CSV table of C-alpha atoms and ligand atoms in Angstrom, one decimal:
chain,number,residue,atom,x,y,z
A,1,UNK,CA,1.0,-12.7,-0.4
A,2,UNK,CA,-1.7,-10.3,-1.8
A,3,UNK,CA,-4.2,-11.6,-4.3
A,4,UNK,CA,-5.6,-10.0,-6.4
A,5,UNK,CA,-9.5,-8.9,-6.6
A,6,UNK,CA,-10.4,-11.3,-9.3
A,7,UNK,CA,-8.2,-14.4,-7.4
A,8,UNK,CA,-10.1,-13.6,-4.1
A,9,UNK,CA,-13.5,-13.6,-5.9
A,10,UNK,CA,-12.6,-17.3,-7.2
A,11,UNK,CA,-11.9,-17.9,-3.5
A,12,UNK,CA,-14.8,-16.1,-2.4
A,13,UNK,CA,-17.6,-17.9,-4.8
A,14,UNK,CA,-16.2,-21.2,-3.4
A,15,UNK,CA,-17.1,-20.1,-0.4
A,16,UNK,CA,-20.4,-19.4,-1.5
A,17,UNK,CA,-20.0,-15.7,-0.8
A,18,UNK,CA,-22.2,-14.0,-3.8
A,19,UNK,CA,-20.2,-12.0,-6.1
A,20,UNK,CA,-21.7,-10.3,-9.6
A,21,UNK,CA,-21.4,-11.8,-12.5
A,22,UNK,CA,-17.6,-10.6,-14.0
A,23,UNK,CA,-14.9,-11.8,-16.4
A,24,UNK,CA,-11.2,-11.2,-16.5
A,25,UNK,CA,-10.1,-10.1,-19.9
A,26,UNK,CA,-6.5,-9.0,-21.1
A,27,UNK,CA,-7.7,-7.4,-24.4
A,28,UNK,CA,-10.5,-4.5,-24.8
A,29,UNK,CA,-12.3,-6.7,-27.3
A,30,UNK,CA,-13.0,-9.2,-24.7
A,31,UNK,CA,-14.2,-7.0,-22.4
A,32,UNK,CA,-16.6,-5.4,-25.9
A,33,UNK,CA,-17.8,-9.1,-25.8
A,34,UNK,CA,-18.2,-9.8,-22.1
A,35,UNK,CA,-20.8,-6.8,-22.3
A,36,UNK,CA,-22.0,-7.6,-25.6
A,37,UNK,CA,-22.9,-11.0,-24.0
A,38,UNK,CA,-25.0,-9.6,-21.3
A,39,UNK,CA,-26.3,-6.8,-22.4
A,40,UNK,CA,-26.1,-4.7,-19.4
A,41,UNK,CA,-24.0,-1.5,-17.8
A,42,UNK,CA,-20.5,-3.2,-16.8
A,43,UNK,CA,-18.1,-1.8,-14.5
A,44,UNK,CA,-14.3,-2.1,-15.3
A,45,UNK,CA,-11.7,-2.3,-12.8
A,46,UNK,CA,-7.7,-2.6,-13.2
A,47,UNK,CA,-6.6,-5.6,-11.3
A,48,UNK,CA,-3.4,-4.3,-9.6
A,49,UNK,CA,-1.9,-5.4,-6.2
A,50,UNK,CA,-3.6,-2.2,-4.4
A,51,UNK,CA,-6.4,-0.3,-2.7
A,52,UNK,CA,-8.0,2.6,-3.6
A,53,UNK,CA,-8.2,2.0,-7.2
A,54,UNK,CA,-11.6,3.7,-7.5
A,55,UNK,CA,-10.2,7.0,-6.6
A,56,UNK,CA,-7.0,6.8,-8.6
A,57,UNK,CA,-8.8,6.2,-11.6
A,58,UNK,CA,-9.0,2.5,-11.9
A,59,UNK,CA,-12.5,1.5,-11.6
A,60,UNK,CA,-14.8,2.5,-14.5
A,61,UNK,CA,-18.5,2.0,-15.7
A,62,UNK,CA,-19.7,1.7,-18.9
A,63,UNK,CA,-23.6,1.4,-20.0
A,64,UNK,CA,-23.0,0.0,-23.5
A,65,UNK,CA,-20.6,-2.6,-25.2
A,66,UNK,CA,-18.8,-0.1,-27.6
A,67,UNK,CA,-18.1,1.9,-23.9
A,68,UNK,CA,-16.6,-0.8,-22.2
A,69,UNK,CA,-14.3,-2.0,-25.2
A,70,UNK,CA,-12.8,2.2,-25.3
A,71,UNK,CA,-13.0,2.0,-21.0
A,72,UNK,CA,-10.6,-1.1,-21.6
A,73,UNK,CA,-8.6,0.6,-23.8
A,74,UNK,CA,-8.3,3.6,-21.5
A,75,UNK,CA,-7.1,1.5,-18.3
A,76,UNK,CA,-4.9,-0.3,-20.4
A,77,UNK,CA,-3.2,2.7,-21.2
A,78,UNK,CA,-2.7,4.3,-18.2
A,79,UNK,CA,-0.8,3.5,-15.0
A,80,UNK,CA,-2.8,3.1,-12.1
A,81,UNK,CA,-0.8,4.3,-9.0
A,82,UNK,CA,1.9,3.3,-10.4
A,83,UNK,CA,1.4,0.1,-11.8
A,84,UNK,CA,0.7,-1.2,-15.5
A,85,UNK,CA,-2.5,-2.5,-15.8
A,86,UNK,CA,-1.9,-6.4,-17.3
A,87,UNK,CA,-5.6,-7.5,-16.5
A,88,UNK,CA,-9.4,-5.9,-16.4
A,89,UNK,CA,-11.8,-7.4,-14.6
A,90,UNK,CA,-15.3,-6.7,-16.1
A,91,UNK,CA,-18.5,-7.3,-13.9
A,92,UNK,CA,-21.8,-7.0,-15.0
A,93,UNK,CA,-23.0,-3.6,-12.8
A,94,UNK,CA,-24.6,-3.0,-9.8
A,95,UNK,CA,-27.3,-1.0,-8.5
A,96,UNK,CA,-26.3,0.4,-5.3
A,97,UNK,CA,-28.4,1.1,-2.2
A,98,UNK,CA,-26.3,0.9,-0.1
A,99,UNK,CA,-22.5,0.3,0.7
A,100,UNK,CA,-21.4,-1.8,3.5
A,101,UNK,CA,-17.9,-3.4,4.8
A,102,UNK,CA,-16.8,-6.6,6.3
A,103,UNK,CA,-13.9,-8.0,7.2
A,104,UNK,CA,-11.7,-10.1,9.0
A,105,UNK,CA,-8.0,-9.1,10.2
A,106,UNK,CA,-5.1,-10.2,12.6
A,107,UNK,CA,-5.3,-8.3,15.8
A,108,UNK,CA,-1.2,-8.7,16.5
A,109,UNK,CA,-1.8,-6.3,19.5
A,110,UNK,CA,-4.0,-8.7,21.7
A,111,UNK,CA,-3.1,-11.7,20.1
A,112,UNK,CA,-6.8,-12.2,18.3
A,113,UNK,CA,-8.4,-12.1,15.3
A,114,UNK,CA,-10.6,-9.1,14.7
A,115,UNK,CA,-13.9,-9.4,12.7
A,116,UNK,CA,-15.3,-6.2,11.5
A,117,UNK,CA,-18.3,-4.3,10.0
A,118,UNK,CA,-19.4,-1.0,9.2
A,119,UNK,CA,-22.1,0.8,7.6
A,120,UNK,CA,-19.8,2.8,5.6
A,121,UNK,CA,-18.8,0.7,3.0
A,122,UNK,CA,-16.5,1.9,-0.2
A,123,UNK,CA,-14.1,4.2,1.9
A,124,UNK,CA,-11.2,3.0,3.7
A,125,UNK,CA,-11.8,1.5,6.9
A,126,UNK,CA,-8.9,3.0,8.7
A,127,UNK,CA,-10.1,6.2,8.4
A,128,UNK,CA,-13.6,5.8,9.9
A,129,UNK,CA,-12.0,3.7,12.6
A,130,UNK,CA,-9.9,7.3,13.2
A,131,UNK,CA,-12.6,9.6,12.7
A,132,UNK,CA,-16.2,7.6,14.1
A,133,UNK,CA,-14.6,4.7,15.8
A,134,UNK,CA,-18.6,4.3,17.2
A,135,UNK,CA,-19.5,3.2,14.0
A,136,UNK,CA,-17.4,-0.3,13.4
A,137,UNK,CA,-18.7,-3.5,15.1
A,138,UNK,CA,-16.0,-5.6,16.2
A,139,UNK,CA,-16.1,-8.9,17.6
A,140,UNK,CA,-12.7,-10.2,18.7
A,141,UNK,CA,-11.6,-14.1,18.9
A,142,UNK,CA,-9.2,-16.5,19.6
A,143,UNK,CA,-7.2,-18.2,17.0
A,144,UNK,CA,-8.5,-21.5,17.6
A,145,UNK,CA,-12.1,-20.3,18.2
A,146,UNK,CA,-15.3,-21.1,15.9
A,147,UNK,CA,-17.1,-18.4,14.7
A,148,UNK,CA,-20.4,-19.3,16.0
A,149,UNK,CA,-23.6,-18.2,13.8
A,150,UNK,CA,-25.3,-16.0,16.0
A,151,UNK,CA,-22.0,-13.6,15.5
A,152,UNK,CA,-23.3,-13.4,12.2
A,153,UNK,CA,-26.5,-12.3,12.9
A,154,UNK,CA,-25.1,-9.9,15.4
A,155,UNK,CA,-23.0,-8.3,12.7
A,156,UNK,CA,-26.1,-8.6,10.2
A,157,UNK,CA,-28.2,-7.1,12.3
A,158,UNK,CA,-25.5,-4.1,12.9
A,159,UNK,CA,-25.1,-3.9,9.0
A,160,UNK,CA,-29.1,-2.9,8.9
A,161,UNK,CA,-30.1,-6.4,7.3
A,162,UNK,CA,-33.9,-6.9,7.7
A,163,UNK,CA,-35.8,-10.2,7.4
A,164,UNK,CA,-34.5,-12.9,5.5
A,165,UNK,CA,-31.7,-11.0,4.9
A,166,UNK,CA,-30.1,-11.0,8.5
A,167,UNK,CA,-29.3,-14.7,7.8
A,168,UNK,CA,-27.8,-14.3,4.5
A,169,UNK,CA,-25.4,-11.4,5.5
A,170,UNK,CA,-24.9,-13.8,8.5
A,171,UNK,CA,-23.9,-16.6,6.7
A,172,UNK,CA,-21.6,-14.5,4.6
A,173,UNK,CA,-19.6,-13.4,7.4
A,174,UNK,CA,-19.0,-17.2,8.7
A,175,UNK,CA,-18.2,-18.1,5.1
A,176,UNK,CA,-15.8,-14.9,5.5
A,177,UNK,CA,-14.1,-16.4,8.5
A,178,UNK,CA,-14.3,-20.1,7.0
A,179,UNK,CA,-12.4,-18.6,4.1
A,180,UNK,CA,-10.1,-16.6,6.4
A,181,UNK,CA,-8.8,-19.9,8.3
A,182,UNK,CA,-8.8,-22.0,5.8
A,183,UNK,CA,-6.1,-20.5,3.6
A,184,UNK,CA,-4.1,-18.8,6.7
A,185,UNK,CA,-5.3,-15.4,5.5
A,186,UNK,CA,-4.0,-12.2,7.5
A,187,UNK,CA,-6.9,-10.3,6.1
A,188,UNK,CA,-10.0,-10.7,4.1
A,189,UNK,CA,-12.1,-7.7,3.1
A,190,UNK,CA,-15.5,-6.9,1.0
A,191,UNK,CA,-15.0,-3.6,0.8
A,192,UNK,CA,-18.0,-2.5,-0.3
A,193,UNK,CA,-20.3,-5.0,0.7
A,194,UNK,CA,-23.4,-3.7,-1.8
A,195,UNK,CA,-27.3,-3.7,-1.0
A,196,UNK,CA,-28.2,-3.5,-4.6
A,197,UNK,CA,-31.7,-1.8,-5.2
A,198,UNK,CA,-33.2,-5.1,-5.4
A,199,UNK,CA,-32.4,-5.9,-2.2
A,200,UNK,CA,-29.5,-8.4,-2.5
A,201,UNK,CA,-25.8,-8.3,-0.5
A,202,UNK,CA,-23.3,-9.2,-3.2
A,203,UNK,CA,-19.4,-8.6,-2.6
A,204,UNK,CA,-18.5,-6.1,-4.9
A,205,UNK,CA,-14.9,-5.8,-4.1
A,206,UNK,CA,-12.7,-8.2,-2.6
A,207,UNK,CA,-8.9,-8.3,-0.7
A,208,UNK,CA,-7.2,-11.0,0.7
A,209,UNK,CA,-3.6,-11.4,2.0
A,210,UNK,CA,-2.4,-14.6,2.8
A,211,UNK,CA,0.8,-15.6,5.4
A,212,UNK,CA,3.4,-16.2,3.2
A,213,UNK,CA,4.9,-19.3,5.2
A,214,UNK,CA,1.7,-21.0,5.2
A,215,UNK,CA,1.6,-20.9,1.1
A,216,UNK,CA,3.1,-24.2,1.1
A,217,UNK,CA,-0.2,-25.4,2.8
A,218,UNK,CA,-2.0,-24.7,0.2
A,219,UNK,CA,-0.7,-26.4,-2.8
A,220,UNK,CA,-4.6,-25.8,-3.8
A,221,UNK,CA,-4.1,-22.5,-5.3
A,222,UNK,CA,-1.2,-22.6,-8.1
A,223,UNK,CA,-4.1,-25.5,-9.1
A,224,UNK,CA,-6.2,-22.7,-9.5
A,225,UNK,CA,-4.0,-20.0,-11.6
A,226,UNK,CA,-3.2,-18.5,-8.1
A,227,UNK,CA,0.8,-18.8,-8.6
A,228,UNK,CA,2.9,-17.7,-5.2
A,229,UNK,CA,4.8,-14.4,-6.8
A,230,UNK,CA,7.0,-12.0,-6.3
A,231,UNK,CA,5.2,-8.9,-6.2
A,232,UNK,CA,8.3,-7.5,-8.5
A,233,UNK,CA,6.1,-7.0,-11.7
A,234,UNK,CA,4.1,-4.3,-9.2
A,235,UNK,CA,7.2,-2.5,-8.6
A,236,UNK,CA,7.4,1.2,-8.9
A,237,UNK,CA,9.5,2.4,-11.3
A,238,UNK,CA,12.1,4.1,-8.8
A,239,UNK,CA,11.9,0.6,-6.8
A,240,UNK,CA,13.3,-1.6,-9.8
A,241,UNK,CA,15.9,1.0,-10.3
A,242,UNK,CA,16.9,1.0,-7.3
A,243,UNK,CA,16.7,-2.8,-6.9
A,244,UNK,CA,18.7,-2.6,-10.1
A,245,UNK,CA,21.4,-0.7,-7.7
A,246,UNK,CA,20.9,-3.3,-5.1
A,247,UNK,CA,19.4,-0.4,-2.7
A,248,UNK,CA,16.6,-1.3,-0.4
A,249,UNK,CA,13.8,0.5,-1.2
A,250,UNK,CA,10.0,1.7,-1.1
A,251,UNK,CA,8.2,4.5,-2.3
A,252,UNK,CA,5.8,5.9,0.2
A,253,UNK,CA,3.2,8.4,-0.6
A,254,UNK,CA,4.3,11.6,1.2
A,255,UNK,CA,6.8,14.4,0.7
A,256,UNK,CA,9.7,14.2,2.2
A,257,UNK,CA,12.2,12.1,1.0
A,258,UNK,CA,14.1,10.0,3.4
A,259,UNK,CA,18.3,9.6,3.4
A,260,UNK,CA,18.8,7.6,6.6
A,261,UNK,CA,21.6,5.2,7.4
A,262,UNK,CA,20.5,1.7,8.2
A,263,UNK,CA,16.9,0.5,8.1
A,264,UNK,CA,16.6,1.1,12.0
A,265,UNK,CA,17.5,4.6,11.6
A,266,UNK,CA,15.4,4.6,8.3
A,267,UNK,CA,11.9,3.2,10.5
A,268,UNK,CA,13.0,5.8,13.7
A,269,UNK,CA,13.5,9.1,11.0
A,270,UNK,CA,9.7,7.9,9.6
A,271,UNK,CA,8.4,7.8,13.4
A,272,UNK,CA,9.7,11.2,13.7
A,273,UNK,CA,8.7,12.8,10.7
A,274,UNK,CA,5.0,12.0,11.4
A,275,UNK,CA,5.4,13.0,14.9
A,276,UNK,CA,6.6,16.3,13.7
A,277,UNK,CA,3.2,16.5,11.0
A,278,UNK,CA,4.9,15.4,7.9
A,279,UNK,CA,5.0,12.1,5.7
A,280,UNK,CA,7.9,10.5,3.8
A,281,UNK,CA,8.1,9.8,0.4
A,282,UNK,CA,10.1,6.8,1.4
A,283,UNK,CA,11.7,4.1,3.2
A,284,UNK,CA,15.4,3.2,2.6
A,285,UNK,CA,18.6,1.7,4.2
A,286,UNK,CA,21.9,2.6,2.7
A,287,UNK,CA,23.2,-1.1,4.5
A,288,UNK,CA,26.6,-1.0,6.5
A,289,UNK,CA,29.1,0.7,5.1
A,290,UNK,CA,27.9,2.2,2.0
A,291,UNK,CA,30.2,3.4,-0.5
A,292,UNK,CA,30.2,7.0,-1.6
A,293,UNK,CA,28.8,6.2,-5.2
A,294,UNK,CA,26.0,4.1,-3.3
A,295,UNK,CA,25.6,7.1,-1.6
A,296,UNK,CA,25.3,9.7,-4.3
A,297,UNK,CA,22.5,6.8,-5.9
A,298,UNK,CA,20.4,7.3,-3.0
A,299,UNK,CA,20.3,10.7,-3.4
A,300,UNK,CA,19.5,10.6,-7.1
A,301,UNK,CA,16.2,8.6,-6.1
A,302,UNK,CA,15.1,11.2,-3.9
A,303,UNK,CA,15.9,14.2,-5.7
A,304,UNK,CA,14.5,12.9,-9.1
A,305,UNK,CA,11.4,12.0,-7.4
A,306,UNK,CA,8.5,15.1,-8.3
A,307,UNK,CA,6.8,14.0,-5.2
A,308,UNK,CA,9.6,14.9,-2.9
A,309,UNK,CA,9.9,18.6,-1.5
A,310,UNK,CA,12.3,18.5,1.1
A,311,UNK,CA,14.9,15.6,1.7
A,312,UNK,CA,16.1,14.3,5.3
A,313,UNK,CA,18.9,13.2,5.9
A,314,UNK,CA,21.0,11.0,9.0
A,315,UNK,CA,24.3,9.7,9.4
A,316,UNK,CA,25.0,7.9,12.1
A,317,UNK,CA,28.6,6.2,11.6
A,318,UNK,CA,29.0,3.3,13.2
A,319,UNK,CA,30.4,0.6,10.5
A,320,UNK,CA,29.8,3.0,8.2
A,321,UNK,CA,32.2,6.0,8.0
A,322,UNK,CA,31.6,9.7,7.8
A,323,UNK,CA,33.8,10.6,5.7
A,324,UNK,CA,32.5,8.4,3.0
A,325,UNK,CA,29.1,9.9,4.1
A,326,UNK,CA,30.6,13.3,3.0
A,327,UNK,CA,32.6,11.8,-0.2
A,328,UNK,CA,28.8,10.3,-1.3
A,329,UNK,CA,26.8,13.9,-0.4
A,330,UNK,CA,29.9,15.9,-2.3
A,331,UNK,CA,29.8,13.5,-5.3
A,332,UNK,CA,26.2,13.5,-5.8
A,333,UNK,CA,26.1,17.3,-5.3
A,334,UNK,CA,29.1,17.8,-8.1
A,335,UNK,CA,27.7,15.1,-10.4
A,336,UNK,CA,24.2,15.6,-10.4
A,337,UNK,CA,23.2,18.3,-8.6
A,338,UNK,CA,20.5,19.1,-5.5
A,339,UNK,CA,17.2,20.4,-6.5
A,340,UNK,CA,15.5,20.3,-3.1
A,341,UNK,CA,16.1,21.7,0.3
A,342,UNK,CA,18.1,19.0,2.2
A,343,UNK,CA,18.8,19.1,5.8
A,344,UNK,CA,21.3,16.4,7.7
A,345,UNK,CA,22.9,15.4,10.3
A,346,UNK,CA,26.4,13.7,10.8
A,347,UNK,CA,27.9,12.2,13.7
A,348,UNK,CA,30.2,9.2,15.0
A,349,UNK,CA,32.7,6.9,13.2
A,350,UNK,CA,35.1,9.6,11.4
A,351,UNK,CA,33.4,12.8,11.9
A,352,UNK,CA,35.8,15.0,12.0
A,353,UNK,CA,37.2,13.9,9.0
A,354,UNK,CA,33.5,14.4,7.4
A,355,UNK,CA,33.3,17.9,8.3
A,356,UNK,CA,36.6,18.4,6.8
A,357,UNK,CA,35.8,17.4,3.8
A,358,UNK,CA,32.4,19.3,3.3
A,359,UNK,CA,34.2,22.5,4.4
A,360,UNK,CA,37.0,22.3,1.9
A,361,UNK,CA,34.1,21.4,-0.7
A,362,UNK,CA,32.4,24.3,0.6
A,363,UNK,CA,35.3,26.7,0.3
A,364,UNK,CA,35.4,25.4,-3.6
A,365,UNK,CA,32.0,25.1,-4.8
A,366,UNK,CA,30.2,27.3,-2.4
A,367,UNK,CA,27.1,27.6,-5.4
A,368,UNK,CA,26.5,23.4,-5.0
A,369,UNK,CA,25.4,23.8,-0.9
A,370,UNK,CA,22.8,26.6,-1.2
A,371,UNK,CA,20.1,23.7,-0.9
A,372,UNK,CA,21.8,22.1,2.0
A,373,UNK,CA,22.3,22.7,6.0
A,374,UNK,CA,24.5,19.9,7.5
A,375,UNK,CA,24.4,19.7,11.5
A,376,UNK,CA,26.6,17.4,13.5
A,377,UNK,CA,26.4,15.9,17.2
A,378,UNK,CA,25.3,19.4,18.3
A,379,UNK,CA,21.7,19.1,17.0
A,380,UNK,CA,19.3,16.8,18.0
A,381,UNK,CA,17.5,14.1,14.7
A,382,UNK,CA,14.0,15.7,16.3
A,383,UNK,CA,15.8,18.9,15.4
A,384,UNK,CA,16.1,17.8,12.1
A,385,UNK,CA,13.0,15.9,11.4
A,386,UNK,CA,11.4,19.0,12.2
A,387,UNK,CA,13.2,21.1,10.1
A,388,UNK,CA,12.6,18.7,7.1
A,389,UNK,CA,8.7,18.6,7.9
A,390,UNK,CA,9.1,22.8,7.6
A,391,UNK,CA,11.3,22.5,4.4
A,392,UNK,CA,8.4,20.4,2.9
A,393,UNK,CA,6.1,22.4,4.2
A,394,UNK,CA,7.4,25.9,2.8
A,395,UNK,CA,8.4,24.9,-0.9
B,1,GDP,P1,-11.1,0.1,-4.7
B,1,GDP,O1,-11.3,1.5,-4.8
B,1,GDP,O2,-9.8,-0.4,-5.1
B,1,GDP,O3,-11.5,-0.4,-3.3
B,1,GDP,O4,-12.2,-0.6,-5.7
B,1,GDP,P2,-13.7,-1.2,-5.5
B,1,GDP,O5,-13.8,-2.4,-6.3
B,1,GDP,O6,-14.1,-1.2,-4.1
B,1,GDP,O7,-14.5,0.0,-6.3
B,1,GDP,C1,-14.6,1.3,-5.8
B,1,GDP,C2,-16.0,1.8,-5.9
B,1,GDP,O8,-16.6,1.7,-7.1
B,1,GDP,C3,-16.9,1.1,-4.9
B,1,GDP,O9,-16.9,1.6,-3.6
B,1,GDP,C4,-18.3,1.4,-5.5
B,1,GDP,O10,-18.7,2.7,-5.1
B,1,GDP,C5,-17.9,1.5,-7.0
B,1,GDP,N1,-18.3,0.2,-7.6
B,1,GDP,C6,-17.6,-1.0,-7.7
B,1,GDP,N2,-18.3,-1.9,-8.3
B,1,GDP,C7,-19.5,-1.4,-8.6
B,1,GDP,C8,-20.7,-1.9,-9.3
B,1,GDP,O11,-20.8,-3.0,-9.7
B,1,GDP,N3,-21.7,-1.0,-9.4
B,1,GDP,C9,-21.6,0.3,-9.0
B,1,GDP,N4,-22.7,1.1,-9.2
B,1,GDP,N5,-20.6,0.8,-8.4
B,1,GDP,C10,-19.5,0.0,-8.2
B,2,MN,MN1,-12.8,-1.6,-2.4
């Protein structure tokens, strides 16, 4: 279970890990009076169940009270990747010197947990761990290890801390990992870490994701307003609708819009669309045995979604049946109509009578298949993930 920034911070000042000064306010007059009341530049951000708020727009500063109230008002308003924004969390400002990260993860590779800092603080970790993998300290442990002190001061010292401060950074990352073990977190991140200008480390972001069959451990938290949720309310629009149509299904934030069968196929036809360059849009499983009308639904979430460019498609019958495949493809394509470039592939339980029916279709309604190449046994699914990565690619 995710929590969000302003739940972790609670969690995080408990564990005596310095945060700034901030209130959560549901109304842009409370936020007008949280700066009012200290008289300072605030910063607002949009308490959503997601990273990367900063760059989509959902962290804003304001230097006076009037500014913060029409910030609120603004965030509000708008959907930040995706999600409404319910809550604002308004901290006093900070002056930066510097940004820093630390953080504590699962390694489920090696069976560890990972401890981590960097000097680069405020962008996303994965990507200097791609790009300057020199530049992260780790220090890996066993699950039923201590963290001892002196790993603090290693990763202090690594972080740039002088003087005094090597032991106060220090002592924030064993509060980090206290924190970590004692709610059975998967991850815990200050992401950025801040040097402000007068020289202090204060957390200025935090993330925390906690196993979801320990929460019963922890009986602690709905005592603190930290209720165990469905993350429903952070649904996508396209994911309640097609939860409504009791399709399993997650948007994803590339291009190419994914029609598999099951979720097996679903998680291979990913694998090879990014081995082939691309990225899809989304993750789906048409469950055994889909009916055609389940089928054409499926294709109605792809092709209405403007992020989508090129659509692949699989059918592997097995319990499922290719004909229906066909019945599904041929009603969506007479009912709604394509509006991308869509390549598939059919094969297995019923094939032949599949291919029948897209050919009389064809015969028909030629006009309805100009966006569409179908490909049976013949072709292999690289050949097709391939082709979809160049649809997406070209339009
Ligand atoms: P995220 O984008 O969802 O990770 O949201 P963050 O809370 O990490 O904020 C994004 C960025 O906003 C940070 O990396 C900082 O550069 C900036 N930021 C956040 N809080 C403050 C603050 O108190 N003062 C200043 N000057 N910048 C801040
Ligand atoms: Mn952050």
């Amino acid at each position: 279970m995710r929590l969000y920034e302003y739940e972790a911070k609670k969690l995080f000042s408990q564990f005596r890990i310095p945060i700034s000064k901030g209130e959560v306010v549901e109304r842009k007059e409370q936020a007008k009076a949280f700066a009012e009341r200290v008289g300072k530049p605030v910063v607002l951000k949009a308490q959503i169940l997601s990273g990367g708020r900063g760059r989509a727009g959902g962290v804003k500063f304001a230097s006076s009270a009037e500014e913060a109230e029409q910030k609120a008002e603004m965030l509000f308003a708008t959907k930040i990747k995706g999600f409404p924004v319910k809550k604002i969390l308004v901290d006093e400002q900070l002056e930066i010197e510097k940004e820093l990260y630390l953080g504590i993860t699962l390694d489920r590779i090696n069976y560890k947990l990972v401890t981590l800092a960097c000097c680069e603080g405020g962008v996303e970790i994965e990507e200097v761990a791609r790009k300057n993998p020199e530049r992260i300290k780790k220090i890996s442990l066993d699950v039923d290890q201590r963290f001892y002190p002196f790993w603090g001061i290693s990763l202090a010292r690594w972080l740039g801390a002088k003087g005094e401060n090597i032991k106060i950074v220090g002592n924030i990352a064993v509060s980090l990992f206290k924190l970590f073990k004692q709610y059975d977190a998967k991850l815990v991140e200050i992401n950025p870490l801040i040097l402000t200008r007068g020289g202090k480390y204060i957390a200025a972001d935090a993330r925390m994701s906690i196993d979801d069959d320990a929460l019963f451990r922890h009986p602690e938290l709905s005592q603190m307003g930290i209720q165990k949720r469905h993350e429903e309310g952070e649904m996508t629009e396209r994911e309640k609708l097609a939860k409504e149509w009791g399709i399993p299904y997650l948007d994803l934030d590339g291009d190419i819009g994914m029609f598999p069968g099951g979720a097996g196929f679903g998680i291979m036809g990913n694998d090879f669309v990014h081995y082939f360059g691309g990225k899809p849009a989304n993750f789906m499983d048409s469950g055994g045995g889909p009916t055609p009308e389940r089928l054409a639904k499926m294709l109605i979430l792809l092709d209405e979604n403007p992020r989508v460019k090129a659509i692949f498609g699989a059918r592997f019958g097995g319990i499922s049946r290719c004909d229906d495949f066909a019945k599904g493809v041929v009603m969506f394509l007479k009912e709604h109509g394509l509006s991308k470039p869509m390549v598939l592939r059919m094969t297995g339980n019923m094939w032949e009578e599949g291919v029948k029916i897209f050919e009389k279709e064809k015969k028909e309604n030629p006009e309805i298949f100009k966006n569409i190449e179908i490909h049976g046994i013949e072709t292999p699914i690289e050949q097709i993930a391939k082709r979809a990565v160049e649809l997406a690619k070209k339009s």
